[in-house]
Each structure stands twice: as C-alpha cells, then as structure tokens.
C-alpha cells in the first residue's frame, strides 16, 4: 500500500516537474520580445534561483572539495550552457521547435558512444536515432527549404550539445560510485550548479547593461498584458527551483527510466502552452514530427549502453535523470 502511494506521489511530482520545466520558454519569450536580451533573461533566471538555493548550498558546502569537477560541469553545461542556448533559440524560433531540437541530445549521445568511445549500440538505439532525425526534419519542414531561422535552429542544437557534454562528463565520473564512493547529494549539486552558472553568466551577460525598467512594465502574451515581474517570478520559482527539486524527488521515488518517460512530456507541455498562451501554432506535419522526435529520443535514451553504474540520462530542458544512487535532477533547461 505504501509502495503504491509512494509511486503515485512520485508520478505526480514528475508530472509537476515536466509542467514546470515546460513553461520556462513560454514565460521567457514575452520578456525577450519586450526588449530584454535573451542572455539577460537567462541571468535573471539562474541568479534568482541561485539566491533561493543559497541555504542548500551552504548545507552541502563539502561538495566544493569532494566534487569540484561535477559541480563545474553542471554549472557550465547543464545550467549556463543549456539555458543560454535555449533562450537565445526561442528568441528566433517557436518554443516547441526549440525544445524538440534539444531532444536530439539522446541521439547525439549515442553518436558519441559509437564513434568516439567506439562502443557498440543496439539496433533499437539506431532506430531511435533515425526516428528522431526524421521527426526533426518534419518539425523544421526541410521540404520548404528550412522555413525556420537557421541560426535559431543552430542555437537549439547548441543547447542539445551542452547536454551531451554533461552526459559525457557524468559518464566519466561514474567509476567513483562503482568504487564505493559516496554519491553527491543531488539538490546540493543543483544549488552549486546554479551558483556557478550565475557567476559565469554574470561575466557573459553583463547585467549592468540591462534595462532594468523593463521589469517594472508589462509584456504581452497573445494579446493579453502581463506584468513582467510576474513572468520573472514564474521563471525563477516555478520553472527553475520547483522544477529541479520536484524532479529530484520524483527520480528518487520512482526510477530514472520511469521519470525519463514522464520528462518527455515537457516538450508536449511546452508546445501546448506556447499554442494557448503565445499563439504559436504548429502545422500537422510538425506535430507528427514532434511525436517522432520524442519517440525516437525515448528509444535512444533507453537503449544507451550503460557503464559500470550508468551514464546520466536527461530531458531537454536541463533536467537530468541519473542512475540509481547517482545525481538525479529530472531538464535545463529549459
């Protein structure tokens, strides 16, 4: 009875995490269209969340000495890299398209495993890659000569590559857990990842050049005026802090595989929210292509060869789904 209740609660938290991550682009795009630079929006998101998580970082300060490489990898790639590329992408292409491009990450991981590490991959994994790439061709409508902004698509692909870099980093460190070393606390890693990401983005984004007055004004969501500060709170508290924490807890209560499947709903949620709140409609072939991307990404992710304790898996918004006992933070997305 208790196990069933725990599983139901875990699924609920996983769904909440997918919903929270899926709304990040929808809340950020009106701020960007109001005049804020995408990097400034990313800086506000990451820095605001880092300040909220400061007490957690202090509690797990031992991680600075024991896992500095993991913290740097999470901060540079899973936080700063993914979010900066993703927000820059949605300033040029629809939210749903940018997020679906990020779902190529599991397929790119398989490419790394097969051609760089020279490890065999399963036939199912190859099929997943083909489906994901074919679905992406439908999403960007290649038959129309790439009707979307090519730069925007490359930025979204950059976000996917940042996730791949973090997967590789995580895989390289998996031997420590196999050797019996204590696993890092996932919420502590998230807290330090946000702090490192905020520090890096402060140098890159130069927030002192930002037009702060825009945050006191209004933005438009599909014709409706919304206070800019309200969207900022949405991005910081709901789409970052709550999204990461509920994702971590859900992976611990379920399993990485189950949580990873639920995380795939993030792209669906983001597309629906963008349709309803931003008026970004996708054509039927794009919706079909999106379904193929998600299905292919799921197959590729579930078929990735595991190391001694398994590499990390991820959803596209920056949410990371680790193996049992490893760091688990169910997107960063996005």
mmCIF file of C-alpha atoms in Angstrom:
data_model
loop_
_atom_site.group_PDB
_atom_site.id
_atom_site.type_symbol
_atom_site.label_atom_id
_atom_site.label_comp_id
_atom_site.label_asym_id
_atom_site.label_seq_id
_atom_site.Cartn_x
_atom_site.Cartn_y
_atom_site.Cartn_z
ATOM 1 C CA UNK A 1 0.000 0.000 0.000
ATOM 2 C CA UNK A 2 2.804 2.384 0.977
ATOM 3 C CA UNK A 3 4.791 1.494 -2.151
ATOM 4 C CA UNK A 4 1.756 2.217 -4.328
ATOM 5 C CA UNK A 5 1.176 5.551 -2.620
ATOM 6 C CA UNK A 6 4.841 6.442 -2.997
ATOM 7 C CA UNK A 7 4.774 5.600 -6.688
ATOM 8 C CA UNK A 8 1.653 7.711 -7.226
ATOM 9 C CA UNK A 9 3.244 10.612 -5.376
ATOM 10 C CA UNK A 10 6.413 10.178 -7.449
ATOM 11 C CA UNK A 11 4.460 10.270 -10.695
ATOM 12 C CA UNK A 12 2.654 13.380 -9.522
ATOM 13 C CA UNK A 13 5.950 15.104 -8.740
ATOM 14 C CA UNK A 14 7.422 14.008 -12.087
ATOM 15 C CA UNK A 15 4.426 15.480 -13.898
ATOM 16 C CA UNK A 16 4.738 18.679 -11.864
ATOM 17 C CA UNK A 17 8.417 18.902 -12.803
ATOM 18 C CA UNK A 18 7.691 18.377 -16.506
ATOM 19 C CA UNK A 19 4.965 21.038 -16.384
ATOM 20 C CA UNK A 20 7.222 23.494 -14.533
ATOM 21 C CA UNK A 21 10.144 22.999 -16.932
ATOM 22 C CA UNK A 22 7.829 23.133 -19.946
ATOM 23 C CA UNK A 23 6.622 26.595 -19.000
ATOM 24 C CA UNK A 24 10.051 28.230 -18.868
ATOM 25 C CA UNK A 25 10.201 29.181 -22.544
ATOM 26 C CA UNK A 26 6.592 30.363 -22.588
ATOM 27 C CA UNK A 27 7.266 32.746 -19.683
ATOM 28 C CA UNK A 28 10.632 33.902 -21.025
ATOM 29 C CA UNK A 29 9.640 34.702 -24.603
ATOM 30 C CA UNK A 30 7.386 37.705 -23.771
ATOM 31 C CA UNK A 31 10.227 39.195 -21.715
ATOM 32 C CA UNK A 32 12.583 38.796 -24.666
ATOM 33 C CA UNK A 33 10.038 40.292 -27.051
ATOM 34 C CA UNK A 34 9.567 43.220 -24.630
ATOM 35 C CA UNK A 35 13.212 44.156 -25.161
ATOM 36 C CA UNK A 36 15.266 42.087 -22.704
ATOM 37 C CA UNK A 37 18.277 40.328 -24.189
ATOM 38 C CA UNK A 38 17.962 36.505 -24.026
ATOM 39 C CA UNK A 39 21.203 36.321 -22.010
ATOM 40 C CA UNK A 40 19.805 38.810 -19.506
ATOM 41 C CA UNK A 41 16.683 36.695 -19.063
ATOM 42 C CA UNK A 42 18.868 33.619 -18.515
ATOM 43 C CA UNK A 43 20.956 35.546 -15.981
ATOM 44 C CA UNK A 44 17.843 36.668 -14.101
ATOM 45 C CA UNK A 45 16.523 33.106 -14.043
ATOM 46 C CA UNK A 46 19.713 31.430 -12.892
ATOM 47 C CA UNK A 47 20.797 34.141 -10.438
ATOM 48 C CA UNK A 48 17.353 34.377 -8.870
ATOM 49 C CA UNK A 49 17.211 30.600 -8.407
ATOM 50 C CA UNK A 50 20.777 30.554 -7.052
ATOM 51 C CA UNK A 51 19.840 33.104 -4.369
ATOM 52 C CA UNK A 52 16.841 30.993 -3.351
ATOM 53 C CA UNK A 53 19.073 27.905 -3.136
ATOM 54 C CA UNK A 54 21.873 29.580 -1.126
ATOM 55 C CA UNK A 55 20.868 27.880 2.183
ATOM 56 C CA UNK A 56 21.019 24.489 0.425
ATOM 57 C CA UNK A 57 24.467 25.273 -0.989
ATOM 58 C CA UNK A 58 25.754 26.183 2.473
ATOM 59 C CA UNK A 59 24.398 22.947 3.922
ATOM 60 C CA UNK A 60 26.233 20.902 1.285
ATOM 61 C CA UNK A 61 29.408 23.005 1.168
ATOM 62 C CA UNK A 62 31.550 19.852 1.447
ATOM 63 C CA UNK A 63 30.749 19.207 -2.242
ATOM 64 C CA UNK A 64 33.111 22.030 -3.205
ATOM 65 C CA UNK A 65 36.044 19.933 -2.013
ATOM 66 C CA UNK A 66 34.773 16.468 -2.903
ATOM 67 C CA UNK A 67 33.165 17.020 -6.348
ATOM 68 C CA UNK A 68 34.560 20.200 -7.940
ATOM 69 C CA UNK A 69 34.596 18.795 -11.498
ATOM 70 C CA UNK A 70 30.991 17.615 -11.273
ATOM 71 C CA UNK A 71 29.872 20.998 -9.932
ATOM 72 C CA UNK A 72 31.718 22.852 -12.696
ATOM 73 C CA UNK A 73 30.254 20.556 -15.355
ATOM 74 C CA UNK A 74 26.748 21.015 -14.040
ATOM 75 C CA UNK A 75 27.127 24.776 -13.733
ATOM 76 C CA UNK A 76 28.782 25.368 -17.111
ATOM 77 C CA UNK A 77 26.856 22.890 -19.247
ATOM 78 C CA UNK A 78 23.562 21.836 -17.627
ATOM 79 C CA UNK A 79 22.779 25.322 -16.264
ATOM 80 C CA UNK A 80 24.592 28.128 -18.113
ATOM 81 C CA UNK A 81 25.083 26.432 -21.489
ATOM 82 C CA UNK A 82 21.693 24.804 -21.937
ATOM 83 C CA UNK A 83 19.708 27.785 -20.703
ATOM 84 C CA UNK A 84 21.680 30.394 -22.666
ATOM 85 C CA UNK A 85 21.402 28.498 -25.948
ATOM 86 C CA UNK A 86 17.737 27.617 -25.363
ATOM 87 C CA UNK A 87 16.615 31.162 -24.537
ATOM 88 C CA UNK A 88 18.606 32.532 -27.466
ATOM 89 C CA UNK A 89 16.901 29.955 -29.701
ATOM 90 C CA UNK A 90 13.354 30.821 -28.611
ATOM 91 C CA UNK A 91 14.036 34.465 -29.474
ATOM 92 C CA UNK A 92 14.205 33.330 -33.113
ATOM 93 C CA UNK A 93 12.080 30.165 -33.429
ATOM 94 C CA UNK A 94 8.888 28.851 -31.747
ATOM 95 C CA UNK A 95 9.268 27.442 -28.236
ATOM 96 C CA UNK A 96 8.080 23.976 -29.251
ATOM 97 C CA UNK A 97 10.531 23.761 -32.142
ATOM 98 C CA UNK A 98 13.498 24.802 -29.982
ATOM 99 C CA UNK A 99 12.654 22.241 -27.332
ATOM 100 C CA UNK A 100 12.124 19.449 -29.848
ATOM 101 C CA UNK A 101 15.534 20.157 -31.387
ATOM 102 C CA UNK A 102 17.002 19.729 -27.908
ATOM 103 C CA UNK A 103 15.505 16.243 -27.807
ATOM 104 C CA UNK A 104 18.202 15.197 -30.273
ATOM 105 C CA UNK A 105 20.536 15.026 -27.258
ATOM 106 C CA UNK A 106 19.997 11.287 -26.574
ATOM 107 C CA UNK A 107 20.686 10.567 -30.243
ATOM 108 C CA UNK A 108 23.852 12.674 -30.087
ATOM 109 C CA UNK A 109 24.945 10.747 -27.003
ATOM 110 C CA UNK A 110 24.665 7.534 -28.984
ATOM 111 C CA UNK A 111 26.825 9.070 -31.702
ATOM 112 C CA UNK A 112 29.462 9.845 -29.078
ATOM 113 C CA UNK A 113 29.263 6.301 -27.699
ATOM 114 C CA UNK A 114 29.511 4.672 -31.137
ATOM 115 C CA UNK A 115 32.061 6.832 -32.959
ATOM 116 C CA UNK A 116 34.178 8.390 -30.197
ATOM 117 C CA UNK A 117 34.142 5.730 -27.489
ATOM 118 C CA UNK A 118 33.811 3.011 -30.166
ATOM 119 C CA UNK A 119 31.319 1.036 -28.106
ATOM 120 C CA UNK A 120 28.571 -0.943 -29.859
ATOM 121 C CA UNK A 121 24.994 0.326 -29.856
ATOM 122 C CA UNK A 122 21.846 -1.750 -30.201
ATOM 123 C CA UNK A 123 19.665 -1.921 -33.281
ATOM 124 C CA UNK A 124 16.825 -0.357 -31.257
ATOM 125 C CA UNK A 125 19.082 2.594 -30.445
ATOM 126 C CA UNK A 126 19.877 3.072 -34.142
ATOM 127 C CA UNK A 127 16.160 3.003 -34.952
ATOM 128 C CA UNK A 128 15.576 5.646 -32.264
ATOM 129 C CA UNK A 129 18.186 7.916 -33.841
ATOM 130 C CA UNK A 130 16.630 7.519 -37.301
ATOM 131 C CA UNK A 131 13.168 8.306 -35.927
ATOM 132 C CA UNK A 132 14.432 11.363 -34.034
ATOM 133 C CA UNK A 133 16.280 12.775 -37.041
ATOM 134 C CA UNK A 134 13.350 12.052 -39.365
ATOM 135 C CA UNK A 135 10.952 13.686 -36.926
ATOM 136 C CA UNK A 136 13.188 16.728 -36.691
ATOM 137 C CA UNK A 137 13.110 17.043 -40.490
ATOM 138 C CA UNK A 138 9.318 17.270 -40.244
ATOM 139 C CA UNK A 139 9.455 19.786 -37.381
ATOM 140 C CA UNK A 140 11.691 22.207 -39.305
ATOM 141 C CA UNK A 141 9.916 21.435 -42.620
ATOM 142 C CA UNK A 142 13.033 20.708 -44.661
ATOM 143 C CA UNK A 143 10.885 20.339 -47.793
ATOM 144 C CA UNK A 144 10.181 24.082 -47.547
ATOM 145 C CA UNK A 145 13.886 24.907 -47.543
ATOM 146 C CA UNK A 146 14.175 25.314 -43.744
ATOM 147 C CA UNK A 147 11.326 27.754 -43.236
ATOM 148 C CA UNK A 148 12.623 28.463 -39.720
ATOM 149 C CA UNK A 149 15.535 30.698 -38.820
ATOM 150 C CA UNK A 150 18.676 28.613 -39.355
ATOM 151 C CA UNK A 151 20.554 30.495 -36.623
ATOM 152 C CA UNK A 152 17.732 29.744 -34.191
ATOM 153 C CA UNK A 153 17.891 26.055 -35.029
ATOM 154 C CA UNK A 154 21.676 26.031 -34.568
ATOM 155 C CA UNK A 155 21.250 27.680 -31.158
ATOM 156 C CA UNK A 156 18.767 24.985 -30.136
ATOM 157 C CA UNK A 157 21.235 22.365 -31.353
ATOM 158 C CA UNK A 158 23.876 24.079 -29.196
ATOM 159 C CA UNK A 159 21.642 23.502 -26.164
ATOM 160 C CA UNK A 160 21.436 19.815 -27.079
ATOM 161 C CA UNK A 161 25.235 19.653 -27.409
ATOM 162 C CA UNK A 162 25.643 21.180 -23.939
ATOM 163 C CA UNK A 163 23.511 18.371 -22.561
ATOM 164 C CA UNK A 164 25.659 15.823 -24.375
ATOM 165 C CA UNK A 165 28.755 17.361 -22.802
ATOM 166 C CA UNK A 166 27.241 16.926 -19.368
ATOM 167 C CA UNK A 167 26.263 13.317 -20.127
ATOM 168 C CA UNK A 168 29.848 12.572 -21.117
ATOM 169 C CA UNK A 169 31.208 14.277 -18.006
ATOM 170 C CA UNK A 170 28.824 12.284 -15.830
ATOM 171 C CA UNK A 171 29.773 9.034 -17.534
ATOM 172 C CA UNK A 172 33.468 9.714 -16.950
ATOM 173 C CA UNK A 173 32.807 10.121 -13.228
ATOM 174 C CA UNK A 174 30.600 7.063 -12.875
ATOM 175 C CA UNK A 175 33.511 4.901 -11.770
ATOM 176 C CA UNK A 176 33.660 6.722 -8.452
ATOM 177 C CA UNK A 177 30.297 5.369 -7.357
ATOM 178 C CA UNK A 178 31.216 1.948 -8.670
ATOM 179 C CA UNK A 179 34.276 2.078 -6.397
ATOM 180 C CA UNK A 180 32.044 2.699 -3.403
ATOM 181 C CA UNK A 181 32.439 6.452 -3.068
ATOM 182 C CA UNK A 182 29.520 8.330 -1.534
ATOM 183 C CA UNK A 183 27.138 9.765 -4.122
ATOM 184 C CA UNK A 184 26.795 13.565 -4.165
ATOM 185 C CA UNK A 185 23.520 14.934 -2.857
ATOM 186 C CA UNK A 186 21.526 15.923 -5.980
ATOM 187 C CA UNK A 187 19.910 19.038 -4.502
ATOM 188 C CA UNK A 188 23.326 20.221 -3.339
ATOM 189 C CA UNK A 189 24.745 19.763 -6.841
ATOM 190 C CA UNK A 190 21.810 21.714 -8.280
ATOM 191 C CA UNK A 191 22.426 24.555 -5.805
ATOM 192 C CA UNK A 192 26.115 24.824 -6.680
ATOM 193 C CA UNK A 193 25.390 24.380 -10.368
ATOM 194 C CA UNK A 194 23.095 27.397 -10.197
ATOM 195 C CA UNK A 195 25.707 29.428 -8.299
ATOM 196 C CA UNK A 196 28.445 28.570 -10.803
ATOM 197 C CA UNK A 197 26.088 29.190 -13.709
ATOM 198 C CA UNK A 198 25.142 32.585 -12.255
ATOM 199 C CA UNK A 199 28.813 33.546 -11.867
ATOM 200 C CA UNK A 200 29.643 32.562 -15.445
ATOM 201 C CA UNK A 201 26.570 34.269 -16.873
ATOM 202 C CA UNK A 202 27.338 37.468 -14.949
ATOM 203 C CA UNK A 203 30.579 37.783 -16.923
ATOM 204 C CA UNK A 204 28.961 36.824 -20.231
ATOM 205 C CA UNK A 205 25.600 38.605 -19.953
ATOM 206 C CA UNK A 206 26.890 41.851 -18.350
ATOM 207 C CA UNK A 207 23.630 42.506 -16.425
ATOM 208 C CA UNK A 208 24.740 46.037 -15.525
ATOM 209 C CA UNK A 209 23.925 46.942 -19.135
ATOM 210 C CA UNK A 210 20.361 45.623 -18.803
ATOM 211 C CA UNK A 211 17.369 47.950 -18.995
ATOM 212 C CA UNK A 212 16.008 47.191 -15.520
ATOM 213 C CA UNK A 213 12.981 49.435 -16.076
ATOM 214 C CA UNK A 214 11.511 46.788 -18.370
ATOM 215 C CA UNK A 215 10.893 44.560 -15.341
ATOM 216 C CA UNK A 216 8.542 47.202 -13.915
ATOM 217 C CA UNK A 217 6.446 47.321 -17.063
ATOM 218 C CA UNK A 218 4.085 44.967 -18.851
ATOM 219 C CA UNK A 219 4.584 42.328 -21.516
ATOM 220 C CA UNK A 220 2.122 40.767 -23.945
ATOM 221 C CA UNK A 221 1.106 37.122 -24.116
ATOM 222 C CA UNK A 222 -1.022 36.569 -27.197
ATOM 223 C CA UNK A 223 -2.661 39.983 -26.840
ATOM 224 C CA UNK A 224 -3.010 39.952 -23.040
ATOM 225 C CA UNK A 225 -0.939 42.306 -20.874
ATOM 226 C CA UNK A 226 1.033 40.552 -18.131
ATOM 227 C CA UNK A 227 3.366 42.244 -15.581
ATOM 228 C CA UNK A 228 6.997 41.499 -16.391
ATOM 229 C CA UNK A 229 7.844 40.850 -12.730
ATOM 230 C CA UNK A 230 5.177 38.140 -12.588
ATOM 231 C CA UNK A 231 6.750 36.299 -15.519
ATOM 232 C CA UNK A 232 10.151 36.631 -13.857
ATOM 233 C CA UNK A 233 8.807 35.044 -10.666
ATOM 234 C CA UNK A 234 7.336 32.258 -12.818
ATOM 235 C CA UNK A 235 10.714 31.600 -14.426
ATOM 236 C CA UNK A 236 12.727 31.702 -11.185
ATOM 237 C CA UNK A 237 10.457 29.949 -8.692
ATOM 238 C CA UNK A 238 8.266 27.657 -10.782
ATOM 239 C CA UNK A 239 10.358 26.882 -13.873
ATOM 240 C CA UNK A 240 13.672 26.562 -12.043
ATOM 241 C CA UNK A 241 13.603 25.997 -8.268
ATOM 242 C CA UNK A 242 10.383 23.991 -8.036
ATOM 243 C CA UNK A 243 11.063 22.225 -11.348
ATOM 244 C CA UNK A 244 14.501 20.975 -10.290
ATOM 245 C CA UNK A 245 13.521 19.995 -6.734
ATOM 246 C CA UNK A 246 10.359 18.102 -7.715
ATOM 247 C CA UNK A 247 12.358 16.396 -10.459
ATOM 248 C CA UNK A 248 14.996 15.217 -7.991
ATOM 249 C CA UNK A 249 12.424 13.855 -5.550
ATOM 250 C CA UNK A 250 10.448 12.122 -8.307
ATOM 251 C CA UNK A 251 13.517 10.232 -9.545
ATOM 252 C CA UNK A 252 14.258 9.068 -6.021
ATOM 253 C CA UNK A 253 10.654 7.874 -5.553
ATOM 254 C CA UNK A 254 10.345 6.236 -8.965
ATOM 255 C CA UNK A 255 13.274 5.190 -11.139
ATOM 256 C CA UNK A 256 15.336 7.084 -13.708
ATOM 257 C CA UNK A 257 13.683 5.155 -16.554
ATOM 258 C CA UNK A 258 10.123 5.961 -15.466
ATOM 259 C CA UNK A 259 10.969 9.567 -14.630
ATOM 260 C CA UNK A 260 12.675 9.905 -18.014
ATOM 261 C CA UNK A 261 9.498 8.833 -19.803
ATOM 262 C CA UNK A 262 7.447 11.374 -17.860
ATOM 263 C CA UNK A 263 10.071 14.046 -18.598
ATOM 264 C CA UNK A 264 9.363 13.587 -22.305
ATOM 265 C CA UNK A 265 6.021 15.262 -21.619
ATOM 266 C CA UNK A 266 7.919 18.519 -21.151
ATOM 267 C CA UNK A 267 8.075 19.090 -24.911
ATOM 268 C CA UNK A 268 4.372 18.338 -25.242
ATOM 269 C CA UNK A 269 3.506 20.689 -22.380
ATOM 270 C CA UNK A 270 5.744 23.436 -23.776
ATOM 271 C CA UNK A 271 4.157 23.122 -27.221
ATOM 272 C CA UNK A 272 0.609 23.233 -25.828
ATOM 273 C CA UNK A 273 1.369 26.184 -23.539
ATOM 274 C CA UNK A 274 3.016 28.070 -26.410
ATOM 275 C CA UNK A 275 -0.038 27.337 -28.566
ATOM 276 C CA UNK A 276 -2.503 28.588 -25.925
ATOM 277 C CA UNK A 277 -0.540 31.438 -24.300
ATOM 278 C CA UNK A 278 1.632 32.687 -27.159
ATOM 279 C CA UNK A 279 -0.427 31.736 -30.196
ATOM 280 C CA UNK A 280 2.441 29.692 -31.693
ATOM 281 C CA UNK A 281 0.624 27.136 -33.823
ATOM 282 C CA UNK A 282 2.472 24.176 -35.319
ATOM 283 C CA UNK A 283 1.249 22.533 -38.513
ATOM 284 C CA UNK A 284 0.099 18.903 -38.607
ATOM 285 C CA UNK A 285 3.373 17.598 -40.146
ATOM 286 C CA UNK A 286 5.298 19.379 -37.403
ATOM 287 C CA UNK A 287 3.164 17.806 -34.682
ATOM 288 C CA UNK A 288 3.691 14.373 -36.233
ATOM 289 C CA UNK A 289 7.403 15.094 -36.497
ATOM 290 C CA UNK A 290 7.477 16.165 -32.863
ATOM 291 C CA UNK A 291 5.897 12.882 -31.812
ATOM 292 C CA UNK A 292 8.588 11.034 -33.800
ATOM 293 C CA UNK A 293 11.344 13.075 -32.146
ATOM 294 C CA UNK A 294 10.030 12.242 -28.675
ATOM 295 C CA UNK A 295 9.534 8.562 -29.503
ATOM 296 C CA UNK A 296 12.966 8.295 -31.095
ATOM 297 C CA UNK A 297 14.590 10.146 -28.195
ATOM 298 C CA UNK A 298 12.946 7.787 -25.717
ATOM 299 C CA UNK A 299 14.156 4.701 -27.606
ATOM 300 C CA UNK A 300 17.662 6.139 -27.959
ATOM 301 C CA UNK A 301 17.796 7.113 -24.291
ATOM 302 C CA UNK A 302 16.539 3.754 -23.031
ATOM 303 C CA UNK A 303 18.928 1.882 -25.345
ATOM 304 C CA UNK A 304 22.114 3.791 -24.495
ATOM 305 C CA UNK A 305 24.812 1.343 -23.319
ATOM 306 C CA UNK A 306 25.448 1.651 -19.592
ATOM 307 C CA UNK A 307 28.826 1.886 -17.945
ATOM 308 C CA UNK A 308 29.609 0.306 -14.542
ATOM 309 C CA UNK A 309 26.996 2.472 -12.854
ATOM 310 C CA UNK A 310 25.451 4.010 -15.924
ATOM 311 C CA UNK A 311 25.713 7.418 -17.534
ATOM 312 C CA UNK A 312 23.264 10.128 -16.718
ATOM 313 C CA UNK A 313 20.209 10.485 -18.916
ATOM 314 C CA UNK A 314 18.322 13.682 -19.431
ATOM 315 C CA UNK A 315 15.308 15.519 -20.596
ATOM 316 C CA UNK A 316 15.854 18.572 -22.746
ATOM 317 C CA UNK A 317 15.200 21.444 -20.523
ATOM 318 C CA UNK A 318 18.297 20.854 -18.468
ATOM 319 C CA UNK A 319 16.692 18.250 -16.345
ATOM 320 C CA UNK A 320 18.959 15.376 -15.617
ATOM 321 C CA UNK A 321 17.882 11.851 -14.801
ATOM 322 C CA UNK A 322 20.661 9.816 -13.205
ATOM 323 C CA UNK A 323 21.029 6.137 -12.430
ATOM 324 C CA UNK A 324 20.004 4.808 -9.032
ATOM 325 C CA UNK A 325 22.203 6.263 -6.319
ATOM 326 C CA UNK A 326 23.695 8.861 -8.675
ATOM 327 C CA UNK A 327 22.922 12.521 -9.131
ATOM 328 C CA UNK A 328 19.327 12.814 -10.256
ATOM 329 C CA UNK A 329 17.711 16.059 -11.293
ATOM 330 C CA UNK A 330 14.852 15.267 -13.653
ATOM 331 C CA UNK A 331 15.546 19.467 -17.956
ATOM 332 C CA UNK A 332 17.725 22.963 -18.470
ATOM 333 C CA UNK A 333 16.801 23.672 -19.320
ATOM 334 C CA UNK A 334 14.756 24.597 -20.249
#
